[in-house]
């Protein structure tokens, strides 16, 4: 399986061209990576700390300046 998955999750509501949070989490569940990072999140998603607290333990909200070390 994948060690790291990066996937977009625009916000909670369905969107025509982006995954919403529910769709992104379903994709993470199917792929089953060690870690997943959600990016391209709208301000309508909610506060970073509050959304992060609701995510599975291996799923994280990406943020500006985040760097991942891939070996």
Coordinates of N, CA and C in Angstrom, one line a residue:
X1 N 0.8 -1.2 0.0 CA 0.0 0.0 0.0 C 0.8 1.3 0.0
X2 N 0.2 2.3 -0.1 CA 0.9 3.7 -0.1 C 1.3 4.1 1.3
X3 N 2.4 4.7 1.4 CA 2.8 5.3 2.7 C 2.1 6.6 2.9
X4 N 2.1 7.5 1.9 CA 1.5 8.8 2.0 C 0.6 9.0 0.9
X5 N -0.6 9.6 1.2 CA -1.6 9.9 0.2 C -1.9 11.4 0.4
X6 N -1.9 12.2 -0.7 CA -2.3 13.6 -0.7 C -3.5 13.7 -1.5
X7 N -4.6 14.2 -1.0 CA -5.9 14.3 -1.7 C -6.6 15.6 -1.3
X8 N -7.3 16.2 -2.3 CA -8.1 17.4 -2.0 C -9.4 17.1 -1.2
X9 N -9.8 18.1 -0.4 CA -11.1 18.0 0.3 C -11.5 19.5 0.5
X10 N -12.3 19.9 -0.5 CA -12.6 21.4 -0.5 C -13.4 21.9 0.7
X11 N -14.5 21.2 1.0 CA -15.2 21.6 2.2 C -16.2 20.4 2.5
X12 N -17.3 20.7 3.3 CA -18.2 19.6 3.6 C -19.3 19.3 2.6
X13 N -19.6 20.3 1.8 CA -20.7 20.2 0.8 C -20.2 19.6 -0.5
X14 N -21.0 18.9 -1.2 CA -20.6 18.4 -2.6 C -20.2 19.5 -3.5
X15 N -19.3 19.2 -4.4 CA -18.8 20.2 -5.3 C -18.6 19.5 -6.7
X16 N -18.8 20.2 -7.7 CA -18.8 19.6 -9.1 C -17.4 19.1 -9.5
X17 N -16.3 19.8 -9.1 CA -15.0 19.5 -9.6 C -14.0 19.1 -8.5
X18 N -14.4 19.1 -7.2 CA -13.5 18.7 -6.1 C -14.1 17.7 -5.2
X19 N -13.3 17.0 -4.5 CA -13.9 16.1 -3.5 C -14.3 16.9 -2.3
X20 N -15.4 16.5 -1.6 CA -15.7 17.1 -0.3 C -15.0 16.2 0.8
X21 N -15.2 16.6 2.0 CA -14.5 15.9 3.1 C -15.0 14.4 3.1
X22 N -16.3 14.2 3.0 CA -16.8 12.8 3.1 C -16.2 11.9 2.0
X23 N -16.2 12.5 0.8 CA -15.6 11.7 -0.4 C -14.1 11.5 -0.2
X24 N -13.4 12.5 0.3 CA -11.9 12.3 0.5 C -11.7 11.3 1.5
X25 N -12.4 11.3 2.6 CA -12.2 10.2 3.7 C -12.6 8.8 3.2
X26 N -13.6 8.7 2.3 CA -13.9 7.4 1.7 C -12.8 7.0 0.8
X27 N -12.2 7.9 0.1 CA -11.0 7.5 -0.8 C -9.9 7.1 0.1
X28 N -9.6 7.8 1.2 CA -8.5 7.4 2.1 C -8.8 6.0 2.6
X29 N -10.0 5.7 3.0 CA -10.4 4.4 3.5 C -10.1 3.3 2.4
X30 N -10.4 3.6 1.2 CA -10.2 2.6 0.1 C -8.7 2.3 -0.1
X31 N -7.9 3.4 -0.2 CA -6.5 3.3 -0.5 C -5.7 2.8 0.7
X32 N -6.1 3.1 1.9 CA -5.5 2.7 3.2 C -4.0 3.0 3.3
X33 N -3.7 4.3 3.1 CA -2.3 4.7 3.3 C -1.9 4.7 4.8
X34 N -0.6 4.8 5.0 CA -0.1 4.9 6.4 C -0.5 6.3 6.9
X35 N -0.4 7.3 6.0 CA -0.8 8.7 6.4 C -1.4 9.3 5.2
X36 N -2.4 10.2 5.4 CA -3.1 10.9 4.4 C -3.1 12.4 4.8
X37 N -2.9 13.3 3.8 CA -3.0 14.7 4.0 C -4.0 15.3 3.1
X38 N -4.9 16.1 3.6 CA -6.0 16.7 2.9 C -5.5 18.2 2.6
X39 N -5.7 18.5 1.3 CA -5.3 19.9 0.9 C -6.3 20.5 0.1
X40 N -6.1 21.8 -0.2 CA -7.0 22.6 -1.0 C -8.4 22.8 -0.2
X41 N -8.3 22.9 1.1 CA -9.4 23.0 1.9 C -9.9 24.5 2.0
X42 N -11.1 24.7 1.8 CA -11.7 26.1 1.9 C -11.8 26.5 3.3
X43 N -11.9 27.9 3.5 CA -12.2 28.4 4.8 C -13.5 27.9 5.3
X44 N -14.4 27.5 4.4 CA -15.7 27.0 4.9 C -15.6 25.6 5.5
X45 N -14.5 25.0 5.5 CA -14.3 23.7 6.1 C -14.4 23.8 7.6
X46 N -13.9 24.9 8.2 CA -14.0 25.1 9.6 C -12.6 25.4 10.1
X47 N -12.4 25.6 11.4 CA -11.1 25.9 12.0 C -10.2 24.6 12.0
X48 N -9.0 24.8 11.7 CA -8.0 23.8 11.6 C -8.0 22.8 12.8
X49 N -8.0 23.3 14.0 CA -7.9 22.5 15.2 C -9.2 21.7 15.3
X50 N -10.3 22.3 15.0 CA -11.6 21.6 15.2 C -11.8 20.5 14.2
X51 N -11.4 20.7 12.9 CA -11.6 19.7 11.9 C -10.6 18.6 12.1
X52 N -9.3 19.0 12.5 CA -8.3 18.0 12.8 C -8.7 17.0 13.9
X53 N -9.4 17.5 14.9 CA -9.8 16.6 16.0 C -10.9 15.6 15.6
X54 N -11.6 15.8 14.5 CA -12.6 14.9 14.0 C -12.1 13.9 13.0
X55 N -10.8 14.0 12.5 CA -10.3 13.2 11.5 C -9.7 11.9 12.1
X56 N -9.7 10.8 11.3 CA -9.0 9.6 11.7 C -7.6 9.9 12.1
X57 N -7.0 9.0 12.9 CA -5.7 9.3 13.5 C -4.6 9.4 12.4
X58 N -4.8 8.8 11.2 CA -3.8 8.8 10.2 C -4.0 9.9 9.1
X59 N -5.0 10.7 9.3 CA -5.4 11.8 8.3 C -5.2 13.1 8.9
X60 N -4.5 14.0 8.2 CA -4.1 15.3 8.6 C -4.5 16.4 7.6
X61 N -4.8 17.6 8.1 CA -5.0 18.7 7.3 C -3.7 19.3 6.9
X62 N -3.4 19.4 5.6 CA -2.2 20.1 5.1 C -2.3 21.6 5.4
X63 N -1.2 22.3 5.4 CA -1.2 23.7 5.6 C -0.1 24.3 4.8
X64 N -0.2 25.6 4.6 CA 0.9 26.3 3.9 C 2.2 26.1 4.6
X65 N 3.2 25.7 3.8 CA 4.6 25.5 4.3 C 4.8 24.1 4.8
X66 N 3.8 23.3 4.8 CA 4.0 21.9 5.2 C 5.1 21.2 4.3
X67 N 6.0 20.5 4.9 CA 7.0 19.8 4.2 C 7.0 18.3 4.6
X68 N 6.9 17.4 3.7 CA 6.9 16.0 4.0 C 8.2 15.4 3.5
X69 N 8.9 14.6 4.4 CA 10.1 13.9 4.0 C 9.7 12.6 3.4
X70 N 10.1 12.3 2.2 CA 9.8 11.1 1.5 C 11.1 10.4 1.2
X71 N 11.2 9.2 1.7 CA 12.5 8.4 1.5 C 12.3 7.3 0.6

